[in-house]
Structure formats: C-alpha cells, structure tokens
mmCIF file of C-alpha atoms in Angstrom:
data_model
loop_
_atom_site.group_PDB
_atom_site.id
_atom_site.type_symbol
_atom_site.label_atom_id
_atom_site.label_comp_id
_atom_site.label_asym_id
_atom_site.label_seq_id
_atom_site.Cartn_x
_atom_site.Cartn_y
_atom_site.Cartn_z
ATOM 1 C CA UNK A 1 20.259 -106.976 122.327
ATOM 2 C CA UNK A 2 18.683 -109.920 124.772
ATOM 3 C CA UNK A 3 21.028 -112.697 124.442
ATOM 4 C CA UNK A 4 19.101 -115.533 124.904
ATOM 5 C CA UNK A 5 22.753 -117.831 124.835
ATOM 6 C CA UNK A 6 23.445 -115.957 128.074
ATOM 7 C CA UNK A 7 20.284 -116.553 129.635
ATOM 8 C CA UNK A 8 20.636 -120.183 129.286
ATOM 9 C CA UNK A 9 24.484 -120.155 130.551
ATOM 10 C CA UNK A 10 23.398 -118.228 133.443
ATOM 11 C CA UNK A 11 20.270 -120.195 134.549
ATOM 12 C CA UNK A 12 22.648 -123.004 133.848
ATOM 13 C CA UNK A 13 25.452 -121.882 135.949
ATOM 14 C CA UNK A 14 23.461 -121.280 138.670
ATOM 15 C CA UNK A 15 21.678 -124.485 138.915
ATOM 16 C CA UNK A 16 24.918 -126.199 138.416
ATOM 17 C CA UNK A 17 26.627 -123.957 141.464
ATOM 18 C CA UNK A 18 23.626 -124.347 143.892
ATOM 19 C CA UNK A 19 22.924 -128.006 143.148
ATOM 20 C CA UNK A 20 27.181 -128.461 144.174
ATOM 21 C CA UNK A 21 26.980 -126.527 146.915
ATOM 22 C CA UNK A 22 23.708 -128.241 148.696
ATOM 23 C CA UNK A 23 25.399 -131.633 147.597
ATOM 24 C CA UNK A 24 28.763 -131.124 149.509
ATOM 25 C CA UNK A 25 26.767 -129.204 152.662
ATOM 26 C CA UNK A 26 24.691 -132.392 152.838
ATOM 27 C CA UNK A 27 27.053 -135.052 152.649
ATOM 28 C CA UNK A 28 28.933 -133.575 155.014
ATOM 29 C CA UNK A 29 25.894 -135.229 157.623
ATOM 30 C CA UNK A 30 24.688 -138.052 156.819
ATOM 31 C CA UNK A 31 21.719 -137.205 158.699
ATOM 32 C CA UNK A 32 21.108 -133.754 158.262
ATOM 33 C CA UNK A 33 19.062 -132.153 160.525
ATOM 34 C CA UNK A 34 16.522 -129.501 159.761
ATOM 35 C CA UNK A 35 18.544 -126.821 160.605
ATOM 36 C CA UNK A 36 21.246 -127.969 159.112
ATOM 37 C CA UNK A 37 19.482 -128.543 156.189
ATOM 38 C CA UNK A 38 17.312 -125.377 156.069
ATOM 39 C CA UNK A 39 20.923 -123.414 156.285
ATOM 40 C CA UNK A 40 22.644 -126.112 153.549
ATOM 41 C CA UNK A 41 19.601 -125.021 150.948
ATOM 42 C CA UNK A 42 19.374 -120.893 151.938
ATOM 43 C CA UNK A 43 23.198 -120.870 151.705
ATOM 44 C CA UNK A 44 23.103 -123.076 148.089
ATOM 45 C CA UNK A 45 20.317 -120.762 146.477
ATOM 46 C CA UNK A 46 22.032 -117.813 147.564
ATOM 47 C CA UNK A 47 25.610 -118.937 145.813
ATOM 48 C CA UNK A 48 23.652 -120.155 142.828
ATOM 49 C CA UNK A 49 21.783 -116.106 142.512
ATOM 50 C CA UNK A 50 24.937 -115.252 142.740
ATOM 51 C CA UNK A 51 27.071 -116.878 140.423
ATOM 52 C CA UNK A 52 23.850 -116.311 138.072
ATOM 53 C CA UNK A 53 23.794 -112.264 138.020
ATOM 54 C CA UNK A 54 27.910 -112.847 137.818
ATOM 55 C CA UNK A 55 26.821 -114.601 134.624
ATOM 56 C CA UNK A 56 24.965 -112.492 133.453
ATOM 57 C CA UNK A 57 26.504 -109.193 134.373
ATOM 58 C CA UNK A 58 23.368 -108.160 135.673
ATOM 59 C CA UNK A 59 24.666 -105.135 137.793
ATOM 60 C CA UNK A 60 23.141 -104.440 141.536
ATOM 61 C CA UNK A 61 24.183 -100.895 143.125
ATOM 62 C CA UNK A 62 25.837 -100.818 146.423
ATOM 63 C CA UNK A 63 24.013 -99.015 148.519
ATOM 64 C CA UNK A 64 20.984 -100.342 146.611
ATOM 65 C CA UNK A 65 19.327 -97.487 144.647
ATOM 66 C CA UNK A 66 16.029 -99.215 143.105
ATOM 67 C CA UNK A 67 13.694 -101.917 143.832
ATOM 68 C CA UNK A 68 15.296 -104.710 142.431
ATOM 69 C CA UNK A 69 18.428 -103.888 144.134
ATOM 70 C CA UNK A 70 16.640 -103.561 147.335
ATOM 71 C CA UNK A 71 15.129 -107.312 146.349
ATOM 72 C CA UNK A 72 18.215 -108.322 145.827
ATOM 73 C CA UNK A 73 20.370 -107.203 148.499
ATOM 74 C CA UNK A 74 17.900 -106.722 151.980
ATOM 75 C CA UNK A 75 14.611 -108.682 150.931
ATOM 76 C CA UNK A 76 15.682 -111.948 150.092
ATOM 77 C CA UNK A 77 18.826 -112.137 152.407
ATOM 78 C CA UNK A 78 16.402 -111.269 155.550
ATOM 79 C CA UNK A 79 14.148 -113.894 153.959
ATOM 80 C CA UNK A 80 17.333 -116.421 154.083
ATOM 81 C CA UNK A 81 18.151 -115.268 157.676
ATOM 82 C CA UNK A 82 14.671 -115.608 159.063
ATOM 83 C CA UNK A 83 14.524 -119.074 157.569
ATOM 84 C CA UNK A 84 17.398 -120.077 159.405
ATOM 85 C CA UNK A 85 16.908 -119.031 162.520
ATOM 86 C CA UNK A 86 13.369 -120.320 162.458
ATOM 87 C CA UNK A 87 14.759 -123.535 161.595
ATOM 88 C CA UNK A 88 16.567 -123.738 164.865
ATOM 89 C CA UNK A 89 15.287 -126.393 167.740
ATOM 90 C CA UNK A 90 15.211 -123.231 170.811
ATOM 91 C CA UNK A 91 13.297 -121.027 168.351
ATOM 92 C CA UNK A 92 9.185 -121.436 169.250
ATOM 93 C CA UNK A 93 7.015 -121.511 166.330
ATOM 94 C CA UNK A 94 5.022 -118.214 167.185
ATOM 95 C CA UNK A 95 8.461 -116.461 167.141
ATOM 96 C CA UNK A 96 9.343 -117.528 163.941
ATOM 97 C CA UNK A 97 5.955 -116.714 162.464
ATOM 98 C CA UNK A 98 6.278 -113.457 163.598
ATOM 99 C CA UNK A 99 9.533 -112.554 162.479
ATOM 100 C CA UNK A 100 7.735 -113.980 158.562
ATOM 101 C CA UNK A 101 4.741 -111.729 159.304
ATOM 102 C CA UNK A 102 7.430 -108.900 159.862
ATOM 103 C CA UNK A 103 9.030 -109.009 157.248
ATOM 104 C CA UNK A 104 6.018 -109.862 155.213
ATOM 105 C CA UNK A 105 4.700 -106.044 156.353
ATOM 106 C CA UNK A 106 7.755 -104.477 155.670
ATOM 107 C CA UNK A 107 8.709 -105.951 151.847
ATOM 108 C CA UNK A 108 6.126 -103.770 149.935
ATOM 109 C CA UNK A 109 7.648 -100.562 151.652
ATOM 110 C CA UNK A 110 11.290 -101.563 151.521
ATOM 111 C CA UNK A 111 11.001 -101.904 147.550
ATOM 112 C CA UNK A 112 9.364 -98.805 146.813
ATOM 113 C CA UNK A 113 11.808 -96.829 149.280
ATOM 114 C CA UNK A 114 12.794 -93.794 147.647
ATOM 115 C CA UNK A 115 10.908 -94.143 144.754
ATOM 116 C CA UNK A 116 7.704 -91.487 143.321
ATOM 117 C CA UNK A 117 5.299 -93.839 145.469
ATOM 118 C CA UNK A 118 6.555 -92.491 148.664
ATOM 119 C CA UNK A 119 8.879 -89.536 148.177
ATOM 120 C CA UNK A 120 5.921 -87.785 146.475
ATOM 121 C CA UNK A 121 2.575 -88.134 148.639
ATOM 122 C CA UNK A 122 0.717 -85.481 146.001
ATOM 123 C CA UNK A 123 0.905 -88.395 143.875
ATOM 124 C CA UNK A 124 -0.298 -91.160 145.499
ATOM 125 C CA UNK A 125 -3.311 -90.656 148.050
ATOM 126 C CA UNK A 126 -3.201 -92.150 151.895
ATOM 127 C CA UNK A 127 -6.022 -94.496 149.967
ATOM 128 C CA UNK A 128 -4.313 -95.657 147.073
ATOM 129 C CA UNK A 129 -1.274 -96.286 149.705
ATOM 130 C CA UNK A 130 -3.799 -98.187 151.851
ATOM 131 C CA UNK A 131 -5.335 -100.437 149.324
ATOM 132 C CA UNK A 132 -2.184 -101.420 147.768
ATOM 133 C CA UNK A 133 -0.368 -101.804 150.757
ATOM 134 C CA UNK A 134 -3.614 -103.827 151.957
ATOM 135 C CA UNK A 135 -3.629 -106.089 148.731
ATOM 136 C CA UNK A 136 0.079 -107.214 148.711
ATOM 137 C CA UNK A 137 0.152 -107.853 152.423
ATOM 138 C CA UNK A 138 -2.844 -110.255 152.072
ATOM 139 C CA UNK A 139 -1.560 -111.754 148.779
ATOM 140 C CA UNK A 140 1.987 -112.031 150.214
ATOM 141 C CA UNK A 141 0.525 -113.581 153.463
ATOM 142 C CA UNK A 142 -2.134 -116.162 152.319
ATOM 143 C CA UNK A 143 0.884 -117.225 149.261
ATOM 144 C CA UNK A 144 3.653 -117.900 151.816
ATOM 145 C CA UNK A 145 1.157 -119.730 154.533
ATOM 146 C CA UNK A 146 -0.799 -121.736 152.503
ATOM 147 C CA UNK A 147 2.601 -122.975 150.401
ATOM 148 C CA UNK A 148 4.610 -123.703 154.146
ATOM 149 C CA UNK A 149 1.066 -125.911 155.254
ATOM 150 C CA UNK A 150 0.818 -127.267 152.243
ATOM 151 C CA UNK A 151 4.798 -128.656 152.396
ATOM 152 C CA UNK A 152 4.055 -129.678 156.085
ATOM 153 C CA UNK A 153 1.093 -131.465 154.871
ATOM 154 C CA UNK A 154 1.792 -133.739 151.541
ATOM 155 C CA UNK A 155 5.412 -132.529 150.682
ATOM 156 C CA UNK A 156 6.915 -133.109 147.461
ATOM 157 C CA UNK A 157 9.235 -131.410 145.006
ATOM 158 C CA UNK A 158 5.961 -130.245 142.774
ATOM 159 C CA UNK A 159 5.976 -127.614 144.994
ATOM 160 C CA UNK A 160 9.205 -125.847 144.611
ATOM 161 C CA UNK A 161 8.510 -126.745 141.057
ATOM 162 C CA UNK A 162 5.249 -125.151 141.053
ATOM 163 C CA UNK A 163 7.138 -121.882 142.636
ATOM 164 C CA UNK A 164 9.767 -121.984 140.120
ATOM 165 C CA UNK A 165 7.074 -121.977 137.159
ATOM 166 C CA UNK A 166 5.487 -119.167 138.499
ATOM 167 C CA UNK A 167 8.690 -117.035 138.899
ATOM 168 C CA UNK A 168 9.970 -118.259 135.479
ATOM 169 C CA UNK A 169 6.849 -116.593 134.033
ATOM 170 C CA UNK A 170 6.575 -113.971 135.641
ATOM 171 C CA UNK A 171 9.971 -112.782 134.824
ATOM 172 C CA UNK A 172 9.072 -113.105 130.885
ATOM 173 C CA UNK A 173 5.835 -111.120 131.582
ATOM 174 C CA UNK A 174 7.683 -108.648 133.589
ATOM 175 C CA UNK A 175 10.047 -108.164 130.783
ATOM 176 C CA UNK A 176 7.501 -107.825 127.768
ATOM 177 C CA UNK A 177 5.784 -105.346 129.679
ATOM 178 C CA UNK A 178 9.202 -103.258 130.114
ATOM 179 C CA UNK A 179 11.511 -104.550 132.927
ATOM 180 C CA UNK A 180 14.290 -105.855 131.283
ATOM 181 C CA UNK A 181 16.418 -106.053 134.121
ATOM 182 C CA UNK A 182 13.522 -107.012 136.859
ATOM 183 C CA UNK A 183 13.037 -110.464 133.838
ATOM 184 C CA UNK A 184 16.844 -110.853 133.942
ATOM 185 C CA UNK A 185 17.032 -110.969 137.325
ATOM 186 C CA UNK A 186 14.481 -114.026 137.984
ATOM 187 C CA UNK A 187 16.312 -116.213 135.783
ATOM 188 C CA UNK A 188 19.245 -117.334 137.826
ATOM 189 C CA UNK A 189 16.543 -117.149 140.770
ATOM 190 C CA UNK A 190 14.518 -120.041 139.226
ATOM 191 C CA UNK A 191 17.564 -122.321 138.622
ATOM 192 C CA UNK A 192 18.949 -122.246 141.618
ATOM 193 C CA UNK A 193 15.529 -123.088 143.466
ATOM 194 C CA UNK A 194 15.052 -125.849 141.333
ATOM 195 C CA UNK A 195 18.537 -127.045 141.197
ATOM 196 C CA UNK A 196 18.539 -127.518 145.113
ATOM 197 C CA UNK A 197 15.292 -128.584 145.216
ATOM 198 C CA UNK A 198 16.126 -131.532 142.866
ATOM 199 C CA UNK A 199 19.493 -132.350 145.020
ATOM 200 C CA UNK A 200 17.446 -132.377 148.147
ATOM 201 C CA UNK A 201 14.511 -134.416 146.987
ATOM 202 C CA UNK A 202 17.061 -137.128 145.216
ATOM 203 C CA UNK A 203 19.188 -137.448 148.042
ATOM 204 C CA UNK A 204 16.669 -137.721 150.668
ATOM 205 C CA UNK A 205 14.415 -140.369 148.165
ATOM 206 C CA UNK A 206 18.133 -142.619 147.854
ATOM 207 C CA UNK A 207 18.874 -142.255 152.270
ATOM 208 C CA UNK A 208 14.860 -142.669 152.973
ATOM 209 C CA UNK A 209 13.996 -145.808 149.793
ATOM 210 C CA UNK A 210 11.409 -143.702 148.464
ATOM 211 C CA UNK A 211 9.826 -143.057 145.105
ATOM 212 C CA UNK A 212 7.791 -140.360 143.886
ATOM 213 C CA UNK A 213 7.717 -137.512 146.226
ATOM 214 C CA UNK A 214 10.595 -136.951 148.797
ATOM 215 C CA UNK A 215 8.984 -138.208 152.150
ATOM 216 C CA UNK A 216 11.454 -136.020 153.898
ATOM 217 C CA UNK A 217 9.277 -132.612 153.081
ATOM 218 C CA UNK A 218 10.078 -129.330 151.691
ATOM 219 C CA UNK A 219 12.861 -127.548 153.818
ATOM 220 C CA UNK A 220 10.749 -124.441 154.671
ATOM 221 C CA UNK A 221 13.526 -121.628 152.986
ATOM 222 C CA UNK A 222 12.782 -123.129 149.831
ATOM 223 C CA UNK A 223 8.876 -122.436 149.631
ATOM 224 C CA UNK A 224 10.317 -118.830 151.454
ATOM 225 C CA UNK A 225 12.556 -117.825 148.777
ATOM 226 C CA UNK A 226 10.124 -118.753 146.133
ATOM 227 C CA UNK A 227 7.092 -117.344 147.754
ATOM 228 C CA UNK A 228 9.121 -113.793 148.506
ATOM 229 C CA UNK A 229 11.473 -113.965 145.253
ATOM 230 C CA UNK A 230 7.829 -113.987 143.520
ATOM 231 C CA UNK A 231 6.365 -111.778 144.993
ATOM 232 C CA UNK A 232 9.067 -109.455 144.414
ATOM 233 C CA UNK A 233 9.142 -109.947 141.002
ATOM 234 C CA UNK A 234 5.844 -109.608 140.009
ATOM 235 C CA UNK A 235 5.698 -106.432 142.851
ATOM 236 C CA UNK A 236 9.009 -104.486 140.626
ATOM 237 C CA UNK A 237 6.891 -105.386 137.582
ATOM 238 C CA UNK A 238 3.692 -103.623 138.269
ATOM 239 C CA UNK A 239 5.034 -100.655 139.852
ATOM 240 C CA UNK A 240 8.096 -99.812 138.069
ATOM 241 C CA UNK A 241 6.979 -102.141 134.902
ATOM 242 C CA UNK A 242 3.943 -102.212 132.952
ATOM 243 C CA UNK A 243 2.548 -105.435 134.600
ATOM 244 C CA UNK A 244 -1.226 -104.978 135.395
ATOM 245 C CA UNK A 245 -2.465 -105.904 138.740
ATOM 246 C CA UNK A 246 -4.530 -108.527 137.434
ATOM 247 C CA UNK A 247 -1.804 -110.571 135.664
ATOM 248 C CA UNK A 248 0.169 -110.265 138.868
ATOM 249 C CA UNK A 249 -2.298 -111.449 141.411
ATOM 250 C CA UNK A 250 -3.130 -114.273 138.509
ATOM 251 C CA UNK A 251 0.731 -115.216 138.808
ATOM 252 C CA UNK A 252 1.334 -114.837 142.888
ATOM 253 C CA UNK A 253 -1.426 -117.014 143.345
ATOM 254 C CA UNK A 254 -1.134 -119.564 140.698
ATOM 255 C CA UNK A 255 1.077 -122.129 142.730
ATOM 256 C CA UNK A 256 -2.207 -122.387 145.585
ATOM 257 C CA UNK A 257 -3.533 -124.324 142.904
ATOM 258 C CA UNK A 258 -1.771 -127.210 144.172
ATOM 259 C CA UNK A 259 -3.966 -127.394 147.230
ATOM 260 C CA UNK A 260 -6.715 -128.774 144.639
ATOM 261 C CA UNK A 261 -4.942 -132.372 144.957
ATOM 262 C CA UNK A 262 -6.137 -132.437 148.582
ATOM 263 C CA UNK A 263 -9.876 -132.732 147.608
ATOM 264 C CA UNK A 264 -10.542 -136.856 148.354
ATOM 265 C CA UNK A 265 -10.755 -138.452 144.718
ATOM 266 C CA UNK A 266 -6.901 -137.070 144.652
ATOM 267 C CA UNK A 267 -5.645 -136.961 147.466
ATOM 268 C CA UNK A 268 -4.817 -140.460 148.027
ATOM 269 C CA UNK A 269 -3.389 -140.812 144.063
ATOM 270 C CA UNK A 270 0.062 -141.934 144.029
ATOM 271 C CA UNK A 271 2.814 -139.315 144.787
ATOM 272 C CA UNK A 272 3.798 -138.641 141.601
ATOM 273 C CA UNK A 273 0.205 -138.614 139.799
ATOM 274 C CA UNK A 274 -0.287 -135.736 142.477
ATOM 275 C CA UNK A 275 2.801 -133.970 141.976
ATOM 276 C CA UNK A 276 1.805 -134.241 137.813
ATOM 277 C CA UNK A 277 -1.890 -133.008 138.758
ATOM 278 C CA UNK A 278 -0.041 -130.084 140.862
ATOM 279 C CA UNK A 279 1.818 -129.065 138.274
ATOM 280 C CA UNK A 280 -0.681 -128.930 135.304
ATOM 281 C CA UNK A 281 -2.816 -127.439 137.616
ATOM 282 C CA UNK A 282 -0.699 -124.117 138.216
ATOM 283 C CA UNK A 283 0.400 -124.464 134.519
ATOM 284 C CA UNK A 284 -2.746 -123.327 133.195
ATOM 285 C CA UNK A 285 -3.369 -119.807 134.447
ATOM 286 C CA UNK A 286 0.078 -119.060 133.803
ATOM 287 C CA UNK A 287 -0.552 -120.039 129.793
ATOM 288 C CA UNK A 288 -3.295 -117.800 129.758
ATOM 289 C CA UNK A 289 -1.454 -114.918 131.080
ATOM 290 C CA UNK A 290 1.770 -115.270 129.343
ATOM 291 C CA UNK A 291 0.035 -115.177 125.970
ATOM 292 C CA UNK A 292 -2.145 -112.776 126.945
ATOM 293 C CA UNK A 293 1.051 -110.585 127.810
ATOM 294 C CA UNK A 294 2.860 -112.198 124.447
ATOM 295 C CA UNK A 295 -0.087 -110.321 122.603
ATOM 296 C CA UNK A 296 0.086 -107.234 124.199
ATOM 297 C CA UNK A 297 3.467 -106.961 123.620
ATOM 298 C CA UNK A 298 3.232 -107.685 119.681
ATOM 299 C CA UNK A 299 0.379 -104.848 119.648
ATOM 300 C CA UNK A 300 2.005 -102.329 121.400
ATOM 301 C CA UNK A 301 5.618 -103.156 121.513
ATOM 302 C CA UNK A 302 7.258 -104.783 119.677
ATOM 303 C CA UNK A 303 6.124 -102.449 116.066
ATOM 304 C CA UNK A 304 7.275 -99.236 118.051
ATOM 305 C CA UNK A 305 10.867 -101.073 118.996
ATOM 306 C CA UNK A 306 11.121 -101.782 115.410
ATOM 307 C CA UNK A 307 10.760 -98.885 114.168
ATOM 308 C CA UNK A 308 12.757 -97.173 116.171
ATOM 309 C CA UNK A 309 15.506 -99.671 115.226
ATOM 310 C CA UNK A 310 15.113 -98.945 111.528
ATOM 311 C CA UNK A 311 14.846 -95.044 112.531
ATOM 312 C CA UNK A 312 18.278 -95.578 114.727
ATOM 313 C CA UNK A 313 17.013 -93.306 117.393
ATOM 314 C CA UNK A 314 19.204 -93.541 120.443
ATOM 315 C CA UNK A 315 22.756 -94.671 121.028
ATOM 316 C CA UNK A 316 21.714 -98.150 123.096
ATOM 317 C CA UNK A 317 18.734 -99.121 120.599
ATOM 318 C CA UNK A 318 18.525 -102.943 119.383
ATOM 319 C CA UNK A 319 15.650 -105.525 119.017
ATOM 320 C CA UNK A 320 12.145 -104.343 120.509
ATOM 321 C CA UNK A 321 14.174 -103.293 123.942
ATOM 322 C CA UNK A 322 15.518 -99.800 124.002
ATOM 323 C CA UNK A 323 17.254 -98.285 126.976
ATOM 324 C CA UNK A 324 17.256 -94.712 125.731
ATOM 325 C CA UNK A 325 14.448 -93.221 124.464
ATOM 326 C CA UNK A 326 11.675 -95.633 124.186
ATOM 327 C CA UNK A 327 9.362 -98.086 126.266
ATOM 328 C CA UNK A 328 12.395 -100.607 127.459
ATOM 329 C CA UNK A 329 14.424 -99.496 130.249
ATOM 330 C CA UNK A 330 17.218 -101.743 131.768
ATOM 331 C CA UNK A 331 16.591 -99.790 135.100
ATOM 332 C CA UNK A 332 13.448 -97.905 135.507
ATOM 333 C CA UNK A 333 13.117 -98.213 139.137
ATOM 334 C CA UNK A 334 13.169 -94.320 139.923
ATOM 335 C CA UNK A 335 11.179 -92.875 136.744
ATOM 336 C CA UNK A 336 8.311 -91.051 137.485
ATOM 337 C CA UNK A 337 7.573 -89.186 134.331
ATOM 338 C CA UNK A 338 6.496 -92.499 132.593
ATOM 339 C CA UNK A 339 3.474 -92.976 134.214
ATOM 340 C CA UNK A 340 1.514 -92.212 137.328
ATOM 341 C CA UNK A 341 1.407 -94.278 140.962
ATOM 342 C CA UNK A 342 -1.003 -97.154 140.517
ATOM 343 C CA UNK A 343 -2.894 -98.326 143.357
#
C-alpha cells in the first residue's frame, strides 16, 4: 500500500541531495556566473530526482517504454541541456528561444510515442490530434514564457515556489484519479526544485545584503524544469490517468497568477508582501481543484478499492490502489482498453 513514510524520506532525500550539491557547485565561485550557475542548479535538481526515485524505488525502463519514462529520461534531460547551453555568453537569445520552442513542439509527441494515441489513428481523428496537440503547445508555450519574463522582471523565490505548489498538486490529483506512479514520480521533483531554489536565493541574499526576494533573479533552468516537469505531469495524468482537461489546464496555469502582483497598488509592496500575495494567489485555484478531485475520488474510488480489498480480488490489492484488476495501475502508460483517446 502507499507508504506515506517513504514519500516523506524521499522528498526529503532529495531536497537534502540537491540543496548539497548546488551548495558545494556554488562555493566553488565566489562569483558565480550565470552559466555557471544555470549548470550548478540543472546539475543539483537532476541528482536530487535522482536520489528521490532511488528512494523510492520508483522504477524507470531502459529504453523508456511509457510516458513517464519518456518524461523522465529524454524530456526533462533535453530541458536541462537546453538550459545550459542557453545560459552560455556566445549563445544569442533567438537561438536559445528556439531550441525552447523546439522542444516545446516536440514534448506532447515524445510522451505519447508508442502509445494508442498514435500507434492507432482509427482511434483518434487528424482533429482530435490537432486540437490537443494545438492546446498543449499554447498552454506549454504561454506557461514557460510568461514564468522566464516574469523572473527577468521582479525575480524572487515565490516563483519556483509557486511552480513547486503546482507540481506538488498536481501529482496528488494525478494519483486520485489513477496514476500512482505518474503522483510518485513528482514528489522527489518538487523537493529538489525547492531545495535549490532555497540554497540559491539564501546564498545570493547573504553575498548581495538583501532581504526579501533574492535580487540576483531566478536562474532560468529552474522556472524550465518546473514549467516542463508540470506540464508533464499533468500531460501523463490526463492521457494515461483520469485527470480531466479542465483540472489540468486549471493546474498548468495556476502559477501565471503571480503576474497579478504587477498591477500598480502591488507592485511596488515590499518583496516579501509580493512574494506572500504570489503565493496565495496561485494557492487558491489549486484548493479548489484538489478537493474537487478529493471528492471525486471518495465517490467513485475509493468505495470500489474497498471493496475489492474486503473481496481480496487480485494478488497486488491493498488500500483504494489496486494494480491488478481494478481502477489503480502503477503503470498504465500503454492501456488502451480502459478508455478511449481524449482530445
């Protein structure tokens, strides 16, 4: 059954890993710079994922073999790659941007490779294809420009924050809606996004004198990784989960609400009053949605998972999750007999 003990030891031991790991990478300049600190973060994140799914023994097939491996193992490492070399002083700005606008058309295909969406075109229409295709490239695009202006604009650490709330809840709604694995996966994600998000924004407020906010802005990988590790989240969720478009659009775009503290009577607030506004700000539509998806779950759920458990039906059954013969599925990336492409 869900251990919530190792959920907490793995969101702990990656926040712990990644928040080392940007430490040492940063002291090792004393003025760090954005390159170097752009690679310092990607490479801390990465090592605190990492160590996380270690934690958990959260498994990911080599060659990857469903979405979330695919997530895993080519989404977010081109993600870290891009970041980095966009980072670099040769690199123009256009270039970069077009390697993110790239690899912003290419994530919606990459996850559903080899799954019913595409290996079956009978099932889903060249118009369903087209509208959803449509809909998460202009979701996708609009989240991850809007968040990188915003950092260039009024930085502060409310905005990784504001990321990492987002992905925290949209791993529980992916997993009450049937994605155990895709909710598992997001954990160690969130901690070590936040945990290098804190380092950075500590240790550039103690070398800078500042309070609040970090002056030093929001090293661009971070608002990458969170834009594209939600994304892909919420994207596993709907098509392979039972998350409805609604509640995922709701999530993706919940952190822009932090571009409502750049209307005048806030704007010019003290850093941390806007950073506090940010937050409560993007809090709010996630609320909604999470207990909206906490009722649907004890509707439809969570009575059928128990009586299954009292009926014993299935070798692997325990709690409301079952991963044989029921709703829950630790890996339900490929099925396409439990419901029909979505647009």
């Amino acid at each position: 059954m869900p251990d919530p003990l190792l959920y907490v030891q793995a969101t702990a031991s990656a926040a712990v890993a990644a928040a080392a790991i940007v430490v040492v990478l940063l002291w090792l300049r004393r003025s760090p710079t954005v390159a170097w600190l752009n690679a310092a973060c990607g490479i801390a994140v990465a090592a605190g994922l990492l160590v996380g799914l270690r934690v958990e023994d959260l498994h990911v097939a080599v060659p990857p073999s469903s979405g979330l491996d695919r997530l895993l193992l080519v989404v977010l490492p081109a993600t870290l790659l891009i970041e980095g070399i966009a980072a670099l002083p040769a690199v123009a700005n256009r270039f970069a941007w077009g390697l993110r606008i790239g690899l912003i058309l290419l994530t919606p295909r990459i996850l559903l490779h080899g799954s019913v969406y595409v290996s079956d075109p009978e099932s889903w229409t060249a118009w369903q294809a087209a509208i959803s295709f449509g809909v998460c490239w202009a979701m996708l695009a609009s989240c991850w420009g809007l968040m990188f202006a915003l950092g260039s604009r009024r930085p502060g650490i409310s905005i990784p924050l504001s990321l990492g709330l987002a992905i925290g809840s949209a791993a529980a709604t992916v997993m009450m809606a049937g994605y155990l694995k895709g909710g598992e996966a997001a954990m160690p994600m969130v901690a070590a996004l936040l945990g290098t998000a804190t380092v950075v924004w500590v240790m550039a407020g103690r070398r800078r004198g500042a309070s609040g906010e970090a002056p030093s802005g929001v090293p661009p990988v971070l608002i990458a990784v969170g834009v594209i590790g939600l994304f892909g989240v919420l994207f596993i969720g709907h098509f392979f989960g039972r998350v409805s478009g609604g509640r995922a659009v709701a999530i993706c775009l919940a952190p822009l609400l932090c571009w409502v503290t750049e209307i005048a009577p806030l704007k010019h607030q003290r850093p941390w009053i806007v950073g506090a506004i940010r937050l409560c700000l993007v809090a709010v539509p996630l609320v909604i949605t999470l207990t909206l998806a906490k009722r649907d779950f004890d509707r439809d759920l969570a009575p059928l998972g128990v009586m299954e458990r009292e009926k014993k039906i299935g070798p692997m059954a325990w709690g409301p999750f079952l991963l044989e013969g029921g709703w829950f599925f630790a890996n339900p990336a490929e099925r396409a007999v439990d419901r029909s492409p979505r647009a």
